[in-house]
Coordinates of C-alpha atoms and ligand atoms in Angstrom, one line a residue:
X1 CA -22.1 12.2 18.8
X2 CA -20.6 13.7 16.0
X3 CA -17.6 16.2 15.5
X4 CA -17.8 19.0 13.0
X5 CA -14.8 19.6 10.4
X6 CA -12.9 22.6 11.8
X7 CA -12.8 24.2 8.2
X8 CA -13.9 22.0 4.6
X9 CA -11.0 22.7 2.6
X10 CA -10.6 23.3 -1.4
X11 CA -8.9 21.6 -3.7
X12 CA -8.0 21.5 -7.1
X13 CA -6.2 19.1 -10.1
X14 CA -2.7 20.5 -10.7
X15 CA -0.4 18.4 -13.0
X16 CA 2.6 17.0 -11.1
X17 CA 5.1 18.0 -14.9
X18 CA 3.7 21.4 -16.1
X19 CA 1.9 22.7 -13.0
X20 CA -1.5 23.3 -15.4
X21 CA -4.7 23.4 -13.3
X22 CA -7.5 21.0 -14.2
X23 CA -11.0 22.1 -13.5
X24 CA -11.8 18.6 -13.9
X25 CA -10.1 15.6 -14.6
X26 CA -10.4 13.7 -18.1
X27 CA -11.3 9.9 -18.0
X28 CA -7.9 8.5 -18.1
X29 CA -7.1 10.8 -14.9
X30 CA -4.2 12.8 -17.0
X31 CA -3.1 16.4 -17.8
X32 CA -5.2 17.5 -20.7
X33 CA -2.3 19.9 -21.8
X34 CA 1.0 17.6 -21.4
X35 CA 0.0 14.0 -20.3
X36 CA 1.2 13.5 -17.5
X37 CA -0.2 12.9 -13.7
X38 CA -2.3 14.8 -11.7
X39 CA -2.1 15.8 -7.8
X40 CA -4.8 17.5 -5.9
X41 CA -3.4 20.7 -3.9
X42 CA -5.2 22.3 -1.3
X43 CA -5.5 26.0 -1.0
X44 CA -7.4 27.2 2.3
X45 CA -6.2 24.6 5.0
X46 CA -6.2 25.5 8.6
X47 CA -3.2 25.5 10.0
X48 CA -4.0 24.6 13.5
X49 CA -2.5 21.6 14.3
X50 CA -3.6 21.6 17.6
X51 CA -6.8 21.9 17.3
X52 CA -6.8 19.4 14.8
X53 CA -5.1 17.2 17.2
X54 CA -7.5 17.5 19.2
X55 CA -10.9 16.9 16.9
X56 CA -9.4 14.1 15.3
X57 CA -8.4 12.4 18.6
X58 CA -12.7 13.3 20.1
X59 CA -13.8 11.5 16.8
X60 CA -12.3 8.6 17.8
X61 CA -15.5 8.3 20.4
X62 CA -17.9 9.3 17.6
X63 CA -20.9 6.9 16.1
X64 CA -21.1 8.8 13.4
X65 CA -19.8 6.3 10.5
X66 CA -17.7 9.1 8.4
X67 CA -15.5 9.8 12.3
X68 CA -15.1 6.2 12.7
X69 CA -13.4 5.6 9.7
X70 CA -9.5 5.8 10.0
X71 CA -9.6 8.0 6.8
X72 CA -12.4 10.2 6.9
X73 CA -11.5 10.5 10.3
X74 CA -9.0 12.8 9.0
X75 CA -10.8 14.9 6.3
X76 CA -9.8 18.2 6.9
X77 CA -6.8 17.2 4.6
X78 CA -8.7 15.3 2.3
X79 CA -11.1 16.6 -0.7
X80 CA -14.2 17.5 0.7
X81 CA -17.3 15.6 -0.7
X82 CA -20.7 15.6 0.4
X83 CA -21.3 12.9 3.4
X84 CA -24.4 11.3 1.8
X85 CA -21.8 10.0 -1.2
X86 CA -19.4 8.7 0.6
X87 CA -18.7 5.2 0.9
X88 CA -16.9 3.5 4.0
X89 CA -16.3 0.2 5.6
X90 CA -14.3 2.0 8.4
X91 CA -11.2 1.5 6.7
X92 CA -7.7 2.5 8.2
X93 CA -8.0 2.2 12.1
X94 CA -4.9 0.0 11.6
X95 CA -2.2 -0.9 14.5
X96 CA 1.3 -0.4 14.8
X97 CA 2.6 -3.6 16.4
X98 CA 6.2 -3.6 17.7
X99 CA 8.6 -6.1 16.2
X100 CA 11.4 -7.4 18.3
X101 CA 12.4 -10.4 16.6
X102 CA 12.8 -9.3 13.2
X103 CA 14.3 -6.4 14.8
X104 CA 17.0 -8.2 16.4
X105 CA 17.4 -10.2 12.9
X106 CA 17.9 -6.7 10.9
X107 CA 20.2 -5.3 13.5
X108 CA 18.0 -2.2 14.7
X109 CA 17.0 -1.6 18.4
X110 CA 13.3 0.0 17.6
X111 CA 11.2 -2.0 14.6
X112 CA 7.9 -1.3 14.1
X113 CA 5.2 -2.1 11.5
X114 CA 2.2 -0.8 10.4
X115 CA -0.3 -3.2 8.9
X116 CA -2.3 -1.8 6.4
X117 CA -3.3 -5.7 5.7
X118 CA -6.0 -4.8 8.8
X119 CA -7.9 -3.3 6.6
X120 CA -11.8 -4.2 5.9
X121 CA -10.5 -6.3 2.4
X122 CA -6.9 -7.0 3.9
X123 CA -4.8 -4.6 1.8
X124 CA -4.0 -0.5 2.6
X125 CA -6.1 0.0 -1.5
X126 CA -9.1 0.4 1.1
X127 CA -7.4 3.5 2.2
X128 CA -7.8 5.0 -0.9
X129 CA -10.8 3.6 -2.5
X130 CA -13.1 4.7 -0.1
X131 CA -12.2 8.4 -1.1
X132 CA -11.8 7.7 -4.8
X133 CA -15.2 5.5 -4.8
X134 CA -17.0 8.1 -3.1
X135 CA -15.9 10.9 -5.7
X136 CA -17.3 8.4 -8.5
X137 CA -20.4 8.0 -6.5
X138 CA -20.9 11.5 -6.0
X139 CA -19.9 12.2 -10.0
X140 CA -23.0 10.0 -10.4
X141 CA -21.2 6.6 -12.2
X142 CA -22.7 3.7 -12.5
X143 CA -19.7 1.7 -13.3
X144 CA -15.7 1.7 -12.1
X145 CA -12.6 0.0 -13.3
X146 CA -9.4 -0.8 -12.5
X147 CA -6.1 -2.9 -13.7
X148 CA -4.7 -4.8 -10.9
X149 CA -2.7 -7.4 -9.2
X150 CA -5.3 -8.7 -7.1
X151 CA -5.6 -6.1 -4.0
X152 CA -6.6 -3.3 -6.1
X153 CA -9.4 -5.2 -7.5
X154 CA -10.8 -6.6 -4.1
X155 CA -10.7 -3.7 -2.3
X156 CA -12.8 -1.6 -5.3
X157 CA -15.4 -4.7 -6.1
X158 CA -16.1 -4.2 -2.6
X159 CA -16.5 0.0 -2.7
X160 CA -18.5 -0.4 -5.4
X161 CA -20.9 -2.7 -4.4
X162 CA -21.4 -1.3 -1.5
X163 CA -22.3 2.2 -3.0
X164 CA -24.3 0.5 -5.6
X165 CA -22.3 0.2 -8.6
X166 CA -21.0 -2.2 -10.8
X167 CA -17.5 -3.1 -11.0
X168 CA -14.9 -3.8 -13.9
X169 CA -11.4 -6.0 -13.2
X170 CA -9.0 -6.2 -15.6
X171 CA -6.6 -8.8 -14.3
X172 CA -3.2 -10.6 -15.5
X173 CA -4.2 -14.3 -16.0
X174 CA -2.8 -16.7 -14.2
X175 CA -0.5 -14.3 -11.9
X176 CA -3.7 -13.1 -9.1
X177 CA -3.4 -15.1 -6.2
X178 CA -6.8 -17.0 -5.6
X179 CA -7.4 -15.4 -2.3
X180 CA -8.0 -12.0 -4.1
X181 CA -9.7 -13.4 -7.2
X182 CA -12.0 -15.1 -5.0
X183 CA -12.8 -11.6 -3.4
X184 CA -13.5 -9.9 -6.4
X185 CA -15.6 -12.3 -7.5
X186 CA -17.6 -12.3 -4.1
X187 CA -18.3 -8.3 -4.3
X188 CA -19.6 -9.0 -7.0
X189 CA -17.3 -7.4 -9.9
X190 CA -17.3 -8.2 -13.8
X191 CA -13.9 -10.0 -13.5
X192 CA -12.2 -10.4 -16.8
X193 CA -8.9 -12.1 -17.0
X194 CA -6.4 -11.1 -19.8
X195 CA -3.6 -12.4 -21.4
X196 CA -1.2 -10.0 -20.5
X197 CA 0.5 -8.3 -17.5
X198 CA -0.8 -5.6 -15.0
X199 CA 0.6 -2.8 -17.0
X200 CA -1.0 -5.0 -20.9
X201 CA -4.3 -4.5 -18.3
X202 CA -3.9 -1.2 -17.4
X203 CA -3.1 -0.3 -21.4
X204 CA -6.4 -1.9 -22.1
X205 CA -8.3 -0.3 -19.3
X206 CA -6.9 3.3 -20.2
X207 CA -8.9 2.3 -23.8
X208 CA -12.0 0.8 -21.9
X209 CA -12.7 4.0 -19.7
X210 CA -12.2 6.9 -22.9
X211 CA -14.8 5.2 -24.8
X212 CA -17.0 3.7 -22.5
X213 CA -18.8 5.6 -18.9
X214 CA -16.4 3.8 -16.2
X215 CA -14.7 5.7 -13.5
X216 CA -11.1 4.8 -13.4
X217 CA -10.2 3.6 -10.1
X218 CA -6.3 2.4 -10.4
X219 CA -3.8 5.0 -8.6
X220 CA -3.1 7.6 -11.0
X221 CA -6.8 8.6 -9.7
X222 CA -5.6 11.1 -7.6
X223 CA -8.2 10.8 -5.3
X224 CA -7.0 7.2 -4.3
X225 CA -3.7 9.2 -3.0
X226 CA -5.4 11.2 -1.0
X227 CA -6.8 8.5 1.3
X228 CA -4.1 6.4 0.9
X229 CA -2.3 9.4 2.6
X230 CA -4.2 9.0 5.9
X231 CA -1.8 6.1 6.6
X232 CA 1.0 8.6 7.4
X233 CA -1.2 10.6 9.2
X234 CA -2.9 8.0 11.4
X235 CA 0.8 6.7 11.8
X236 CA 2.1 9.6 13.0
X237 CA -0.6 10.4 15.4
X238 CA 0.1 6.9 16.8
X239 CA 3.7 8.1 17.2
X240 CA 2.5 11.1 19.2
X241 CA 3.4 13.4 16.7
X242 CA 7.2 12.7 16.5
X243 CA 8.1 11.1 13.2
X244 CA 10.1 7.8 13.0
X245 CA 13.4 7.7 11.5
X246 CA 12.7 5.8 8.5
X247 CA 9.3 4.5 7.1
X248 CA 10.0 1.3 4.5
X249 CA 7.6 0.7 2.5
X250 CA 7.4 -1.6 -1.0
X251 CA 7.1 -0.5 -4.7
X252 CA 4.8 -1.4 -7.5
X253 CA 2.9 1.1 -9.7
X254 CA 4.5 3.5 -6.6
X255 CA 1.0 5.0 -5.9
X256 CA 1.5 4.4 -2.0
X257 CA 4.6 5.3 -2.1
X258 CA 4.1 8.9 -3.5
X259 CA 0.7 9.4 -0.8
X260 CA 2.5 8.8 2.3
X261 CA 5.3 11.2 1.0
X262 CA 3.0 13.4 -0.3
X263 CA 1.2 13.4 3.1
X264 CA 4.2 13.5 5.6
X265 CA 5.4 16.2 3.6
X266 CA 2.0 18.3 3.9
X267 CA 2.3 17.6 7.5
X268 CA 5.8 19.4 8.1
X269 CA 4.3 22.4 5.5
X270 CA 1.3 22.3 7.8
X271 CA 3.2 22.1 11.0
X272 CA 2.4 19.2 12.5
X273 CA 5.7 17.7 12.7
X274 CA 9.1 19.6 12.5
X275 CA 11.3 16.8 11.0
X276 CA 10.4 14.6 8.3
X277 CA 10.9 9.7 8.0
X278 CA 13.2 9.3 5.2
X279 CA 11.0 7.2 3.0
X280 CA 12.9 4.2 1.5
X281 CA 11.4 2.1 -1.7
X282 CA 12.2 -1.2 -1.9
X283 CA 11.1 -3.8 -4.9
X284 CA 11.9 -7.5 -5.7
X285 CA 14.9 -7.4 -7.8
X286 CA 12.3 -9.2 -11.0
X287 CA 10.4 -6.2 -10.9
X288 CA 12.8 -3.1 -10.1
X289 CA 11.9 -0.3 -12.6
X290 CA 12.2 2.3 -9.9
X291 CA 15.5 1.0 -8.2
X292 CA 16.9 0.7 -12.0
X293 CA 15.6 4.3 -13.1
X294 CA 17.4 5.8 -9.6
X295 CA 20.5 4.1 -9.9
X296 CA 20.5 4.8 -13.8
X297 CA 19.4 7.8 -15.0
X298 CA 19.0 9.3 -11.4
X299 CA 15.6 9.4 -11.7
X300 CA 15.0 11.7 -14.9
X301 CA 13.8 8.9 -16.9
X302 CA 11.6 5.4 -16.4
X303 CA 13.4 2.6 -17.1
X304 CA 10.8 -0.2 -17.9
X305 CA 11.4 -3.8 -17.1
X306 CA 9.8 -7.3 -17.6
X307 CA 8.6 -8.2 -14.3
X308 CA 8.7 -11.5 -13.2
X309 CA 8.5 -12.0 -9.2
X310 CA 6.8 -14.7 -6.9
X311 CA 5.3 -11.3 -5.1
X312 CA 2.9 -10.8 -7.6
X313 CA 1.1 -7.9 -6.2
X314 CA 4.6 -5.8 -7.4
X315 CA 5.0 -8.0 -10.3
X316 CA 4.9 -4.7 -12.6
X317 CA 7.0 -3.0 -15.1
X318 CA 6.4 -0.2 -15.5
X319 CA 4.9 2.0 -12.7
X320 CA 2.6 4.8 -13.3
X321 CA 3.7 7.1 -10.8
X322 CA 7.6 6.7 -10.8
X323 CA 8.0 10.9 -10.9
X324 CA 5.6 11.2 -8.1
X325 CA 7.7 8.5 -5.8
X326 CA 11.2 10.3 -7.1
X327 CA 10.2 13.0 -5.9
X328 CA 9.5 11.9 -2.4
X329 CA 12.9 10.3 -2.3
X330 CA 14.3 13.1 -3.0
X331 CA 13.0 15.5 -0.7
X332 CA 12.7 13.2 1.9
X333 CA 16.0 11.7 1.9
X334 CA 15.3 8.1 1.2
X335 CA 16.7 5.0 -0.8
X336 CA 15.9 2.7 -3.1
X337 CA 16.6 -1.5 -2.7
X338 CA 16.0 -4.0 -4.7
X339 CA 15.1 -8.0 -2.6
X340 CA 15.8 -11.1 -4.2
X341 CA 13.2 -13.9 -4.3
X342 CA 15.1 -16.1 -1.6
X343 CA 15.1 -13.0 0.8
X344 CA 11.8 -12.1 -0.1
X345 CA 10.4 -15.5 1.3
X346 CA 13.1 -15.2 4.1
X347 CA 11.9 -12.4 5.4
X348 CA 7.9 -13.2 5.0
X349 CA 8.7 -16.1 7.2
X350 CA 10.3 -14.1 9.7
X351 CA 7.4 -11.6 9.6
X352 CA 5.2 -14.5 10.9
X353 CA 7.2 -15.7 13.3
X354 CA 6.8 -12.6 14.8
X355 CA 3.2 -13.3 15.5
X356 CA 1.7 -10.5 12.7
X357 CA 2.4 -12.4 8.8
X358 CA 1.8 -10.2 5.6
X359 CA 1.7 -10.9 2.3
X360 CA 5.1 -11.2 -0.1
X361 CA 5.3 -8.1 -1.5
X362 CA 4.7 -6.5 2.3
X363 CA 7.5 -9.0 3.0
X364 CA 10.4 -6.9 1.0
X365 CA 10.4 -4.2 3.3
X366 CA 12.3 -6.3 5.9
X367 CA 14.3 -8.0 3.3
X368 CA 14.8 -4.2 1.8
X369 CA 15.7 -3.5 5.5
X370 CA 18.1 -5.5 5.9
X371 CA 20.2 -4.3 2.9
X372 CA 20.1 -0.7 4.4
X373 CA 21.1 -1.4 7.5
X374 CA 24.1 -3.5 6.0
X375 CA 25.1 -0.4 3.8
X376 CA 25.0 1.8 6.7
X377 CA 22.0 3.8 5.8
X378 CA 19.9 2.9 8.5
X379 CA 21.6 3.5 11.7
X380 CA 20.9 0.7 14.7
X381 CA 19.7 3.1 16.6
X382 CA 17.0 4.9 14.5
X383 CA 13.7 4.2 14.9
X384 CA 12.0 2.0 11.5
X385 CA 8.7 1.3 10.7
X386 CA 7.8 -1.0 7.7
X387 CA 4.5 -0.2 5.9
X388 CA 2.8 -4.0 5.8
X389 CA 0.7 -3.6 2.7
X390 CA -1.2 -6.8 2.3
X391 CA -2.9 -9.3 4.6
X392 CA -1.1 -13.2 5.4
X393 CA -4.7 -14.5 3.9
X394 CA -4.3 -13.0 0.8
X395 CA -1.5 -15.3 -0.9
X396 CA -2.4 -19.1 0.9
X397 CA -0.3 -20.5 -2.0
X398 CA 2.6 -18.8 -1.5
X399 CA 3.1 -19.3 2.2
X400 CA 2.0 -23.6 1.7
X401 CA 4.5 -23.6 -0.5
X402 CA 7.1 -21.5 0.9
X403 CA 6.4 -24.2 4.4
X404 CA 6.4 -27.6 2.2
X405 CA 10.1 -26.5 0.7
X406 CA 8.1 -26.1 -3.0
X407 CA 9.3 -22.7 -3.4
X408 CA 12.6 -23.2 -4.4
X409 CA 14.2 -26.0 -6.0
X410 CA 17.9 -24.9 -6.5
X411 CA 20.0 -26.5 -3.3
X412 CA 21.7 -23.0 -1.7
X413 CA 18.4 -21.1 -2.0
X414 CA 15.9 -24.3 -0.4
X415 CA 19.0 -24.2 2.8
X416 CA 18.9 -20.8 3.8
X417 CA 15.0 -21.3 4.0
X418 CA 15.0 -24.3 5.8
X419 CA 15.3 -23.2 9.5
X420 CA 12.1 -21.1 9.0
X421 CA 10.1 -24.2 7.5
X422 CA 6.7 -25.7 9.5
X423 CA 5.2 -28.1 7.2
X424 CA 2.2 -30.2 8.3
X425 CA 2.8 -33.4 9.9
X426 CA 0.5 -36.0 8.7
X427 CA 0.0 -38.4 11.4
X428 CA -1.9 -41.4 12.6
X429 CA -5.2 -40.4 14.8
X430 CA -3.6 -40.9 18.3
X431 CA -2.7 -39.3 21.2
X432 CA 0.9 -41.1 21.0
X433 CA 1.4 -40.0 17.8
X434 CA 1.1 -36.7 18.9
X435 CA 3.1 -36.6 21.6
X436 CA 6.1 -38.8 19.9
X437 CA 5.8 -35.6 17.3
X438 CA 5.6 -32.7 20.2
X439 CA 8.5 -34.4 22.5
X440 CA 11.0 -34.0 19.3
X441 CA 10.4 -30.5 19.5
X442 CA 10.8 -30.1 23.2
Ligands
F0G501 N1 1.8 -4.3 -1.6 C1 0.7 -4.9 -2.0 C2 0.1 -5.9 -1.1 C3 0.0 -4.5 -3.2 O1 -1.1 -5.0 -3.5 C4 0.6 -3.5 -4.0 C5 0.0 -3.0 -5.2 C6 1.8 -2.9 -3.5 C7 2.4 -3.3 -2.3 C8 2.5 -1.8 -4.2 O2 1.9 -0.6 -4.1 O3 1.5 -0.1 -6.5 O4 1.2 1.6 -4.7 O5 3.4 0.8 -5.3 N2 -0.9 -3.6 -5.8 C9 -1.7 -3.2 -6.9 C10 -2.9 -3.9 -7.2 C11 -1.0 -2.6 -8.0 O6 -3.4 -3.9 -8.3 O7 -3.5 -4.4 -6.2 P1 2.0 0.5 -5.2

């Protein structure tokens, strides 16, 4: 069974500074008359929500690949592409799982998160890609690139080679977490590691793709905000259409960030919902461009910083699409926090003790949570749901470590973690052993 799009809407490139309109976008993905990012706008949506509503929810019985996936799913607000180009692993389709004990631990009564680590390479970039990959398909490339800090990279090898292209990472050396490298290297991509950071690699690859024929696929693509957008949607449909309080989410080059604003504000314009979440940023306090640039300048210029954080997937400086995310604090009300690396772990641990885990950088929305509810910003009685970027799988070193006490060496930070510790128990091979071990817990 398939369902048929209720209308195939049209978009265009419209720079996000001086509003010109791009027929089509130049290689580096920026305004050919001022420089600066481009959004895709939509100009003949329908604006039926209920049917809609209704269509979207029929797909979800569908075989037809494009209906199962939790983005396509939705593409009446996406750009439209022909189906045979599209590439999907039935991305999105993630849960909302309820989360009463870090609830209790923040001090709110209703705590939800949405794992976008569910996804088909364990990070919410498969949201995006599959849109972005499928316009590069469809443009007839052979090759795509990206700059990343592990996710990014995994979730595009993937795209690519399953649409038949090759693949270009550009990665920080030593700072990708072996559980993404090794993915990158599975799908196949040309994986080269640089001596620099992200945004050195993301310099480099802005070079790469103006002389060479490789489709950019990093998030000032602004295809990958489109997909990445479904998450709100999806989100909201799982809410039955009556938006949470806040949504928390964390910031690194802020592309996620700027697509679920960007799409929860298109569903108020649209109708869907009448109110909008207040969508609050939180980064590790090493890597805080965006918290310093609020706080700062009030968000009229970037404030670049030398990252340094144990999160490494936001270890960035200098994030391509600060404007877009200040603008979707601004009109949506939210805040800006910055984690340290002690609550950072803190609150990772905590995540997993709830039964659902995430990776560290997903892990300073709770910590970010925290902060806000101390300051009064989020009420207790609002209803909060955290955006869980990355899967627990992702960083294996991070989490050993964080559980042997080899995180943190200084006394006051290695104490506050302690209660939240499981190391392994080597033992001899016997039952008593065992059961000496378990009756100390009882
Ligand atoms: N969480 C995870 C797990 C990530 O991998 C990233 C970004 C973010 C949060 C931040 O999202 O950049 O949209 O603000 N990872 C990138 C990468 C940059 O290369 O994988 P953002």
């Amino acid at each position: 069974m398939t369902v048929q799009a209720a209308s195939t809407p049209a978009s265009q490139l419209r720079c996000i500074a001086c509003g010109a309109i791009a027929a089509k976008a130049k290689a580096d993905f920026r305004c050919p008359a001022c420089g600066d990012l481009l959004e895709i706008t939509y100009s003949n949506w329908s604006t039926d929500p209920a049917a809609l509503k209704r269509i979207w929810l029929q797909r979800l019985t569908s075989t037809l690949g494009l209906d199962q996936s939790g983005v396509w799913r939705f593409r009446e607000l996406l750009p439209s592409l022909d189906a045979r180009s599209v590439i999907t692993l039935r991305e999105g389709n993630t849960p909302v799982y309820e989360m009463p004990r870090c609830a209790r631990i923040a001090g709110v009564e209703r705590l939800y998160a949405k794992h976008q680590g569910m996804n088909p390479t364990g990070s919410f970039k498969d949201t995006g890609m599959t849109v972005a990959a499928s316009a590069a398909h469809a443009e007839g490339f052979q090759w795509v690139g990206c700059a990343s800090t592990g996710n990014t990279s995994a979730s595009m090898a993937a795209y690519a080679a399953r649409g038949g292209m090759r693949s270009l990472v550009l990665i920080p050396e030593g700072k990708v977490s072996w559980g993404k490298l090794s993915q990158a290297l599975d799908y196949g991509a040309l994986t080269c590691q640089l001596k620099t950071d992200f945004d050195g690699c993301l310099r480099v690859l802005n070079e790469v793709v103006q002389k060479m024929p490789v489709y950019l696929l990093n998030s000032i693509n602004p295809f990958r905000i489109e997909g990445q957008k479904t998450a709100a949607i999806e989100l909201l449909e799982q809410f039955d259409w009556r938006p949470p309080d806040h949504v928390i989410v964390p910031g690194g080059n802020l592309g996620n960030s700027s697509a679920l604003g960007k799409a929860f504000l298109e569903m108020k314009e649209l109708g869907f919902i009448s109110s909008l979440p207040k969508i609050s940023i939180i980064q590790a306090a090493g890597a805080n461009a965006l918290v310093r640039t609020v706080r700062e300048t009030n968000g009229t210029r970037l404030i670049s910083v030398h990252a340094e954080t144990a999160a490494s997937a936001i270890r960035i400086g200098s994030p391509a699409s600060w404007k877009k995310a200040v603008r979707v604090l601004q009109l949506t009300g939210g805040a800006v926090e910055q984690v340290t690396e002690t609550e950072i772990a803190l609150a990772k641990a905590e995540i997993g003790a709830d039964g659902i885990g995430c990776e560290p950088a997903s892990a300073v929305t709770l910590a970010g949570l925290k902060k806000l509810v101390q300051r009064g910003f989020v009420k207790p009685i609002e209803t909060v749901v955290l955006i869980l970027t990355g899967h627990l799988l992702k960083d294996p070193e991070f989490t050993l470590k964080f559980h042997r006490g080899e995180l943190f060496k200084r006394d006051d930070e290695a104490k506050i973690l302690r209660a939240q510790q499981r190391a392994p128990v080597v033992l001899d091979a016997t039952a008593d052993a065992v059961i000496q071990t378990l009756k100390a817990q009882l």
